[in-house]
Amino acid sequence: MTVIFLGTGAATPTLFRWPSSTAISRGGETLLFDCGEGAQVQFLRAKLRPGKLNRVFISHLHGDHFNGLIGLLSSLQLAGRDKRLHLYGPEGLADYLGYMQKLSRFTLGFPLQIEEVSQETDEEVWEMSYYTVTARRLTHRVQTLGFRLAEKPKRGKFDNDEADRLGVTSGPLRSQLLRGRTVVLPDGSQVAPEQVIGPDRPGKTIAICLDSAPCANAIQLAKDADLLIHEGTFDKSLTRLARETGHSTVVQAAKVAKQAGARRLVVTHISSRYNPDYEPELLAQTKEIFPEAEIAQDLMQIDV
């Protein structure tokens, strides 16, 4: 999987950061987590193909996380999209989209499948063919969802040397073994899949938690994750402001990563009060708690 940070700022766009939006490219499709203002422009700058966009996840209905959605949908419509787009988010998302379409008198020429998470739901799990996405409620001023994208286990590696030793020739016999079937060799002996195929390999896991104060659900979503993307709106001197506004400091984001046992942390949703010259200090505060940390930058890419 490749993570592309399209927007890494908080609240308002700046000359250095667009509002929140993160794309994940995997297996020929693109997933978008939040769609802040300018997301579709950043999508193009990152050289992502709109036709591969398959699912959009909205964490909550604060403007810096969904103001770019109508523009994105309109552009997809103008580009002639006809493939279904799946949209996930909190209660009210469908009403918002319906109102905006009515107000601006535009209709979509492609199916839009919207799945909302109820205010009363603490956890929702969506099962896809090769991965799951789990949503859990975070601690913010409005209903806010954090997400965990977990690839399903991958089939173990085929041991060609062992297959050769057992006399399994290349072709149909090996294909059957790869499909989980026991095969019979010309001499009458049998070879089972587990004799030539190693144990399943665990998939990769990415957790995305913004906006939120530190909370148990964020730790649960990030448990043993290969990558945690967590908001760090403020530096440690503004812990009180973070608490009052339902946000996290970079230090608190690092503590969530440490408690969750995540392997890597990228801090995003950086307040516009911090210019690029101050970012080394933000990183230093983060690394003091969790050394495997980075501060996100717009259009930064990470392979997981």
Short mmCIF file of N, CA and C in Angstrom, two decimals, residues 84-212:
data_model
loop_
_atom_site.label_atom_id
_atom_site.label_comp_id
_atom_site.label_asym_id
_atom_site.label_seq_id
_atom_site.Cartn_x
_atom_site.Cartn_y
_atom_site.Cartn_z
N ARG A 84 -19.64 3.11 -9.98
CA ARG A 84 -20.13 3.39 -8.63
C ARG A 84 -19.01 3.93 -7.74
N LEU A 85 -19.36 4.89 -6.88
CA LEU A 85 -18.45 5.41 -5.87
C LEU A 85 -19.06 5.14 -4.51
N HIS A 86 -18.27 4.53 -3.62
CA HIS A 86 -18.74 4.22 -2.27
C HIS A 86 -18.30 5.34 -1.32
N LEU A 87 -19.23 5.79 -0.51
CA LEU A 87 -18.96 6.90 0.40
C LEU A 87 -19.40 6.51 1.80
N TYR A 88 -18.50 6.69 2.77
CA TYR A 88 -18.76 6.29 4.15
C TYR A 88 -18.53 7.49 5.06
N GLY A 89 -19.36 7.61 6.11
CA GLY A 89 -19.16 8.72 7.03
C GLY A 89 -20.22 8.77 8.11
N PRO A 90 -20.23 9.84 8.87
CA PRO A 90 -21.16 9.96 10.00
C PRO A 90 -22.56 10.34 9.54
N GLU A 91 -23.48 10.27 10.47
CA GLU A 91 -24.86 10.69 10.20
C GLU A 91 -24.89 12.13 9.67
N GLY A 92 -25.74 12.37 8.68
CA GLY A 92 -25.88 13.70 8.11
C GLY A 92 -25.19 13.86 6.78
N LEU A 93 -24.33 12.92 6.43
CA LEU A 93 -23.58 13.04 5.18
C LEU A 93 -24.49 12.98 3.97
N ALA A 94 -25.46 12.06 3.97
CA ALA A 94 -26.38 11.93 2.84
C ALA A 94 -27.25 13.18 2.72
N ASP A 95 -27.71 13.72 3.85
CA ASP A 95 -28.53 14.93 3.82
C ASP A 95 -27.75 16.09 3.22
N TYR A 96 -26.49 16.21 3.61
CA TYR A 96 -25.66 17.29 3.08
C TYR A 96 -25.52 17.18 1.56
N LEU A 97 -25.21 16.00 1.08
CA LEU A 97 -25.03 15.81 -0.35
C LEU A 97 -26.33 16.06 -1.11
N GLY A 98 -27.44 15.60 -0.54
CA GLY A 98 -28.73 15.83 -1.18
C GLY A 98 -29.06 17.31 -1.25
N TYR A 99 -28.79 18.03 -0.17
CA TYR A 99 -29.07 19.46 -0.14
C TYR A 99 -28.22 20.21 -1.16
N MET A 100 -26.94 19.88 -1.23
CA MET A 100 -26.05 20.57 -2.16
C MET A 100 -26.42 20.30 -3.61
N GLN A 101 -26.85 19.08 -3.89
CA GLN A 101 -27.28 18.78 -5.26
C GLN A 101 -28.55 19.54 -5.62
N LYS A 102 -29.45 19.63 -4.65
CA LYS A 102 -30.70 20.37 -4.89
C LYS A 102 -30.42 21.86 -5.06
N LEU A 103 -29.56 22.42 -4.21
CA LEU A 103 -29.28 23.84 -4.24
C LEU A 103 -28.59 24.25 -5.53
N SER A 104 -27.60 23.45 -5.95
CA SER A 104 -26.84 23.82 -7.14
C SER A 104 -27.36 23.15 -8.41
N ARG A 105 -28.42 22.39 -8.25
CA ARG A 105 -29.13 21.79 -9.39
C ARG A 105 -28.21 20.95 -10.28
N PHE A 106 -27.48 20.07 -9.63
CA PHE A 106 -26.70 19.13 -10.43
C PHE A 106 -27.02 17.71 -9.99
N THR A 107 -26.95 16.80 -10.93
CA THR A 107 -27.17 15.39 -10.64
C THR A 107 -25.93 14.62 -11.06
N LEU A 108 -25.75 13.49 -10.42
CA LEU A 108 -24.60 12.66 -10.73
C LEU A 108 -24.98 11.60 -11.76
N GLY A 109 -24.11 11.40 -12.72
CA GLY A 109 -24.35 10.40 -13.74
C GLY A 109 -23.78 9.05 -13.37
N PHE A 110 -23.35 8.89 -12.14
CA PHE A 110 -22.82 7.61 -11.67
C PHE A 110 -23.44 7.29 -10.32
N PRO A 111 -23.57 6.00 -10.00
CA PRO A 111 -24.18 5.62 -8.71
C PRO A 111 -23.29 6.03 -7.54
N LEU A 112 -23.94 6.56 -6.52
CA LEU A 112 -23.24 6.94 -5.29
C LEU A 112 -23.85 6.15 -4.15
N GLN A 113 -23.08 5.27 -3.57
CA GLN A 113 -23.58 4.44 -2.47
C GLN A 113 -23.06 5.00 -1.16
N ILE A 114 -23.97 5.49 -0.32
CA ILE A 114 -23.60 6.15 0.92
C ILE A 114 -23.94 5.25 2.10
N GLU A 115 -22.99 5.05 2.98
CA GLU A 115 -23.21 4.28 4.20
C GLU A 115 -22.84 5.15 5.40
N GLU A 116 -23.83 5.46 6.20
CA GLU A 116 -23.63 6.31 7.37
C GLU A 116 -23.48 5.47 8.63
N VAL A 117 -22.69 5.99 9.56
CA VAL A 117 -22.52 5.35 10.87
C VAL A 117 -23.40 6.10 11.86
N SER A 118 -24.27 5.38 12.53
CA SER A 118 -25.19 5.98 13.49
C SER A 118 -24.46 6.65 14.64
N GLN A 119 -25.08 7.68 15.17
CA GLN A 119 -24.52 8.37 16.35
C GLN A 119 -24.33 7.41 17.51
N GLU A 120 -25.19 6.38 17.60
CA GLU A 120 -25.13 5.45 18.73
C GLU A 120 -24.13 4.31 18.52
N THR A 121 -23.57 4.21 17.32
CA THR A 121 -22.67 3.10 17.01
C THR A 121 -21.24 3.43 17.41
N ASP A 122 -20.64 2.54 18.19
CA ASP A 122 -19.25 2.77 18.60
C ASP A 122 -18.27 2.14 17.62
N GLU A 123 -18.71 1.09 16.91
CA GLU A 123 -17.82 0.44 15.95
C GLU A 123 -18.61 -0.06 14.75
N GLU A 124 -18.06 0.15 13.57
CA GLU A 124 -18.63 -0.34 12.32
C GLU A 124 -17.51 -0.99 11.52
N VAL A 125 -17.78 -2.14 10.91
CA VAL A 125 -16.78 -2.85 10.12
C VAL A 125 -17.32 -3.09 8.72
N TRP A 126 -16.55 -2.68 7.71
CA TRP A 126 -16.91 -2.93 6.32
C TRP A 126 -15.96 -3.97 5.75
N GLU A 127 -16.53 -5.05 5.24
CA GLU A 127 -15.75 -6.15 4.68
C GLU A 127 -15.62 -6.00 3.18
N MET A 128 -14.40 -5.91 2.69
CA MET A 128 -14.11 -5.90 1.27
C MET A 128 -13.46 -7.24 0.90
N SER A 129 -13.17 -7.43 -0.37
CA SER A 129 -12.61 -8.71 -0.79
C SER A 129 -11.25 -9.00 -0.17
N TYR A 130 -10.39 -7.99 -0.11
CA TYR A 130 -9.02 -8.23 0.32
C TYR A 130 -8.63 -7.45 1.58
N TYR A 131 -9.57 -6.72 2.15
CA TYR A 131 -9.26 -5.95 3.35
C TYR A 131 -10.55 -5.59 4.08
N THR A 132 -10.41 -5.12 5.29
CA THR A 132 -11.53 -4.59 6.05
C THR A 132 -11.21 -3.15 6.46
N VAL A 133 -12.25 -2.36 6.63
CA VAL A 133 -12.10 -1.03 7.20
C VAL A 133 -13.00 -0.97 8.43
N THR A 134 -12.38 -0.69 9.56
CA THR A 134 -13.11 -0.57 10.81
C THR A 134 -13.19 0.90 11.20
N ALA A 135 -14.38 1.34 11.58
CA ALA A 135 -14.56 2.71 12.07
C ALA A 135 -14.93 2.67 13.54
N ARG A 136 -14.29 3.51 14.32
CA ARG A 136 -14.62 3.66 15.73
C ARG A 136 -14.78 5.14 16.05
N ARG A 137 -15.63 5.42 17.01
CA ARG A 137 -15.88 6.81 17.39
C ARG A 137 -14.71 7.36 18.20
N LEU A 138 -14.26 8.55 17.81
CA LEU A 138 -13.19 9.23 18.52
C LEU A 138 -13.76 10.30 19.45
N THR A 139 -12.87 11.04 20.11
CA THR A 139 -13.29 12.05 21.09
C THR A 139 -13.08 13.44 20.51
N HIS A 140 -14.16 14.03 20.00
CA HIS A 140 -14.10 15.35 19.39
C HIS A 140 -15.41 16.06 19.70
N ARG A 141 -15.59 17.25 19.16
CA ARG A 141 -16.76 18.05 19.50
C ARG A 141 -18.02 17.60 18.77
N VAL A 142 -17.87 16.87 17.70
CA VAL A 142 -19.00 16.29 16.97
C VAL A 142 -18.70 14.82 16.72
N GLN A 143 -19.68 14.07 16.23
CA GLN A 143 -19.44 12.67 15.91
C GLN A 143 -18.28 12.57 14.93
N THR A 144 -17.24 11.85 15.35
CA THR A 144 -16.02 11.74 14.55
C THR A 144 -15.56 10.29 14.52
N LEU A 145 -15.17 9.84 13.34
CA LEU A 145 -14.78 8.46 13.15
C LEU A 145 -13.28 8.35 12.89
N GLY A 146 -12.65 7.40 13.55
CA GLY A 146 -11.31 7.00 13.20
C GLY A 146 -11.40 5.71 12.41
N PHE A 147 -10.39 5.40 11.63
CA PHE A 147 -10.46 4.25 10.73
C PHE A 147 -9.22 3.36 10.88
N ARG A 148 -9.44 2.08 10.61
CA ARG A 148 -8.37 1.09 10.57
C ARG A 148 -8.53 0.27 9.29
N LEU A 149 -7.60 0.42 8.39
CA LEU A 149 -7.58 -0.35 7.15
C LEU A 149 -6.65 -1.54 7.35
N ALA A 150 -7.20 -2.74 7.31
CA ALA A 150 -6.42 -3.94 7.58
C ALA A 150 -6.54 -4.91 6.41
N GLU A 151 -5.42 -5.19 5.77
CA GLU A 151 -5.41 -6.19 4.71
C GLU A 151 -5.65 -7.57 5.30
N LYS A 152 -6.39 -8.39 4.59
CA LYS A 152 -6.59 -9.77 5.03
C LYS A 152 -5.30 -10.55 4.80
N PRO A 153 -5.10 -11.64 5.55
CA PRO A 153 -3.86 -12.43 5.38
C PRO A 153 -3.67 -12.87 3.93
N LYS A 154 -2.43 -12.84 3.52
CA LYS A 154 -2.09 -13.24 2.16
C LYS A 154 -1.60 -14.68 2.14
N ARG A 155 -1.87 -15.35 1.04
CA ARG A 155 -1.44 -16.74 0.91
C ARG A 155 0.08 -16.84 1.06
N GLY A 156 0.53 -17.92 1.68
CA GLY A 156 1.96 -18.12 1.86
C GLY A 156 2.68 -18.33 0.54
N LYS A 157 3.98 -18.24 0.60
CA LYS A 157 4.79 -18.37 -0.61
C LYS A 157 4.88 -19.83 -1.06
N PHE A 158 4.86 -20.02 -2.37
CA PHE A 158 4.99 -21.35 -2.95
C PHE A 158 6.46 -21.72 -2.99
N ASP A 159 6.78 -22.88 -2.44
CA ASP A 159 8.17 -23.35 -2.35
C ASP A 159 8.49 -24.17 -3.60
N ASN A 160 9.05 -23.52 -4.60
CA ASN A 160 9.35 -24.21 -5.86
C ASN A 160 10.37 -25.33 -5.67
N ASP A 161 11.35 -25.12 -4.81
CA ASP A 161 12.38 -26.13 -4.59
C ASP A 161 11.76 -27.41 -4.00
N GLU A 162 10.86 -27.22 -3.03
CA GLU A 162 10.21 -28.38 -2.41
C GLU A 162 9.30 -29.09 -3.41
N ALA A 163 8.63 -28.30 -4.25
CA ALA A 163 7.77 -28.90 -5.28
C ALA A 163 8.61 -29.73 -6.25
N ASP A 164 9.77 -29.19 -6.62
CA ASP A 164 10.66 -29.96 -7.50
C ASP A 164 11.09 -31.26 -6.84
N ARG A 165 11.42 -31.17 -5.56
CA ARG A 165 11.90 -32.36 -4.84
C ARG A 165 10.82 -33.44 -4.77
N LEU A 166 9.56 -32.98 -4.62
CA LEU A 166 8.44 -33.93 -4.52
C LEU A 166 7.98 -34.44 -5.88
N GLY A 167 8.52 -33.83 -6.96
CA GLY A 167 8.15 -34.28 -8.29
C GLY A 167 6.93 -33.62 -8.86
N VAL A 168 6.55 -32.45 -8.32
CA VAL A 168 5.40 -31.71 -8.84
C VAL A 168 5.87 -30.84 -10.00
N THR A 169 5.49 -31.19 -11.19
CA THR A 169 5.94 -30.45 -12.37
C THR A 169 5.18 -29.13 -12.49
N SER A 170 5.80 -28.19 -13.19
CA SER A 170 5.14 -26.91 -13.43
C SER A 170 3.92 -27.12 -14.31
N GLY A 171 2.90 -26.28 -14.11
CA GLY A 171 1.70 -26.38 -14.93
C GLY A 171 0.47 -26.64 -14.07
N PRO A 172 -0.45 -27.48 -14.57
CA PRO A 172 -1.75 -27.69 -13.89
C PRO A 172 -1.64 -28.18 -12.46
N LEU A 173 -0.67 -29.07 -12.17
CA LEU A 173 -0.56 -29.59 -10.81
C LEU A 173 -0.25 -28.48 -9.81
N ARG A 174 0.67 -27.62 -10.15
CA ARG A 174 1.02 -26.52 -9.24
C ARG A 174 -0.14 -25.53 -9.13
N SER A 175 -0.86 -25.34 -10.22
CA SER A 175 -2.02 -24.44 -10.19
C SER A 175 -3.07 -24.97 -9.22
N GLN A 176 -3.28 -26.28 -9.23
CA GLN A 176 -4.26 -26.87 -8.32
C GLN A 176 -3.82 -26.71 -6.87
N LEU A 177 -2.54 -26.91 -6.61
CA LEU A 177 -2.03 -26.72 -5.26
C LEU A 177 -2.25 -25.28 -4.79
N LEU A 178 -2.01 -24.33 -5.68
CA LEU A 178 -2.21 -22.92 -5.33
C LEU A 178 -3.67 -22.61 -5.04
N ARG A 179 -4.58 -23.44 -5.60
CA ARG A 179 -6.01 -23.26 -5.32
C ARG A 179 -6.46 -24.05 -4.11
N GLY A 180 -5.49 -24.65 -3.42
CA GLY A 180 -5.81 -25.35 -2.19
C GLY A 180 -6.22 -26.80 -2.35
N ARG A 181 -5.90 -27.39 -3.49
CA ARG A 181 -6.31 -28.77 -3.74
C ARG A 181 -5.12 -29.72 -3.63
N THR A 182 -5.37 -30.89 -3.07
CA THR A 182 -4.36 -31.95 -3.06
C THR A 182 -4.27 -32.57 -4.45
N VAL A 183 -3.05 -32.87 -4.90
CA VAL A 183 -2.86 -33.41 -6.25
C VAL A 183 -2.27 -34.83 -6.16
N VAL A 184 -2.55 -35.59 -7.21
CA VAL A 184 -2.02 -36.95 -7.32
C VAL A 184 -0.97 -36.96 -8.43
N LEU A 185 0.24 -37.42 -8.10
CA LEU A 185 1.34 -37.46 -9.07
C LEU A 185 1.25 -38.74 -9.92
N PRO A 186 1.95 -38.76 -11.03
CA PRO A 186 1.92 -39.94 -11.90
C PRO A 186 2.25 -41.25 -11.19
N ASP A 187 3.08 -41.22 -10.16
CA ASP A 187 3.43 -42.46 -9.44
C ASP A 187 2.40 -42.84 -8.39
N GLY A 188 1.30 -42.07 -8.32
CA GLY A 188 0.23 -42.37 -7.38
C GLY A 188 0.35 -41.69 -6.03
N SER A 189 1.47 -41.07 -5.74
CA SER A 189 1.63 -40.36 -4.47
C SER A 189 0.85 -39.05 -4.49
N GLN A 190 0.52 -38.57 -3.29
CA GLN A 190 -0.25 -37.33 -3.16
C GLN A 190 0.59 -36.24 -2.53
N VAL A 191 0.32 -35.01 -2.96
CA VAL A 191 0.97 -33.84 -2.38
C VAL A 191 -0.12 -32.86 -1.97
N ALA A 192 -0.10 -32.48 -0.70
CA ALA A 192 -1.09 -31.53 -0.17
C ALA A 192 -0.55 -30.11 -0.26
N PRO A 193 -1.42 -29.12 -0.34
CA PRO A 193 -0.97 -27.72 -0.45
C PRO A 193 -0.01 -27.30 0.65
N GLU A 194 -0.27 -27.76 1.89
CA GLU A 194 0.58 -27.32 3.00
C GLU A 194 2.01 -27.86 2.90
N GLN A 195 2.25 -28.83 2.01
CA GLN A 195 3.60 -29.35 1.85
C GLN A 195 4.49 -28.41 1.03
N VAL A 196 3.86 -27.58 0.19
CA VAL A 196 4.64 -26.71 -0.70
C VAL A 196 4.29 -25.22 -0.56
N ILE A 197 3.29 -24.93 0.25
CA ILE A 197 2.90 -23.53 0.43
C ILE A 197 3.09 -23.15 1.89
N GLY A 198 3.82 -22.09 2.13
CA GLY A 198 4.09 -21.65 3.49
C GLY A 198 2.85 -21.11 4.18
N PRO A 199 2.96 -20.79 5.47
CA PRO A 199 1.83 -20.25 6.22
C PRO A 199 1.40 -18.90 5.67
N ASP A 200 0.13 -18.58 5.90
CA ASP A 200 -0.39 -17.28 5.46
C ASP A 200 0.46 -16.15 6.02
N ARG A 201 0.63 -15.12 5.22
CA ARG A 201 1.39 -13.94 5.64
C ARG A 201 0.42 -12.85 6.06
N PRO A 202 0.65 -12.24 7.22
CA PRO A 202 -0.26 -11.18 7.67
C PRO A 202 -0.23 -9.99 6.73
N GLY A 203 -1.40 -9.37 6.53
CA GLY A 203 -1.47 -8.16 5.72
C GLY A 203 -0.99 -6.95 6.51
N LYS A 204 -0.91 -5.83 5.84
CA LYS A 204 -0.50 -4.58 6.48
C LYS A 204 -1.71 -3.84 7.05
N THR A 205 -1.45 -3.01 8.04
CA THR A 205 -2.53 -2.28 8.72
C THR A 205 -2.16 -0.81 8.86
N ILE A 206 -3.12 0.05 8.52
CA ILE A 206 -2.96 1.50 8.65
C ILE A 206 -4.12 2.04 9.47
N ALA A 207 -3.82 2.84 10.48
CA ALA A 207 -4.86 3.50 11.28
C ALA A 207 -4.82 4.99 11.01
N ILE A 208 -6.00 5.61 10.93
CA ILE A 208 -6.12 7.05 10.67
C ILE A 208 -7.04 7.64 11.73
N CYS A 209 -6.49 8.52 12.57
CA CYS A 209 -7.24 9.10 13.69
C CYS A 209 -7.13 10.61 13.68
N LEU A 210 -8.14 11.28 13.14
CA LEU A 210 -8.24 12.73 13.18
C LEU A 210 -9.68 13.10 12.84
N ASP A 211 -10.19 14.12 13.55
CA ASP A 211 -9.66 14.88 14.68
C ASP A 211 -10.03 14.16 15.97
N SER A 212 -9.19 14.29 17.00
CA SER A 212 -9.52 13.62 18.24
C SER A 212 -8.55 14.01 19.34
#
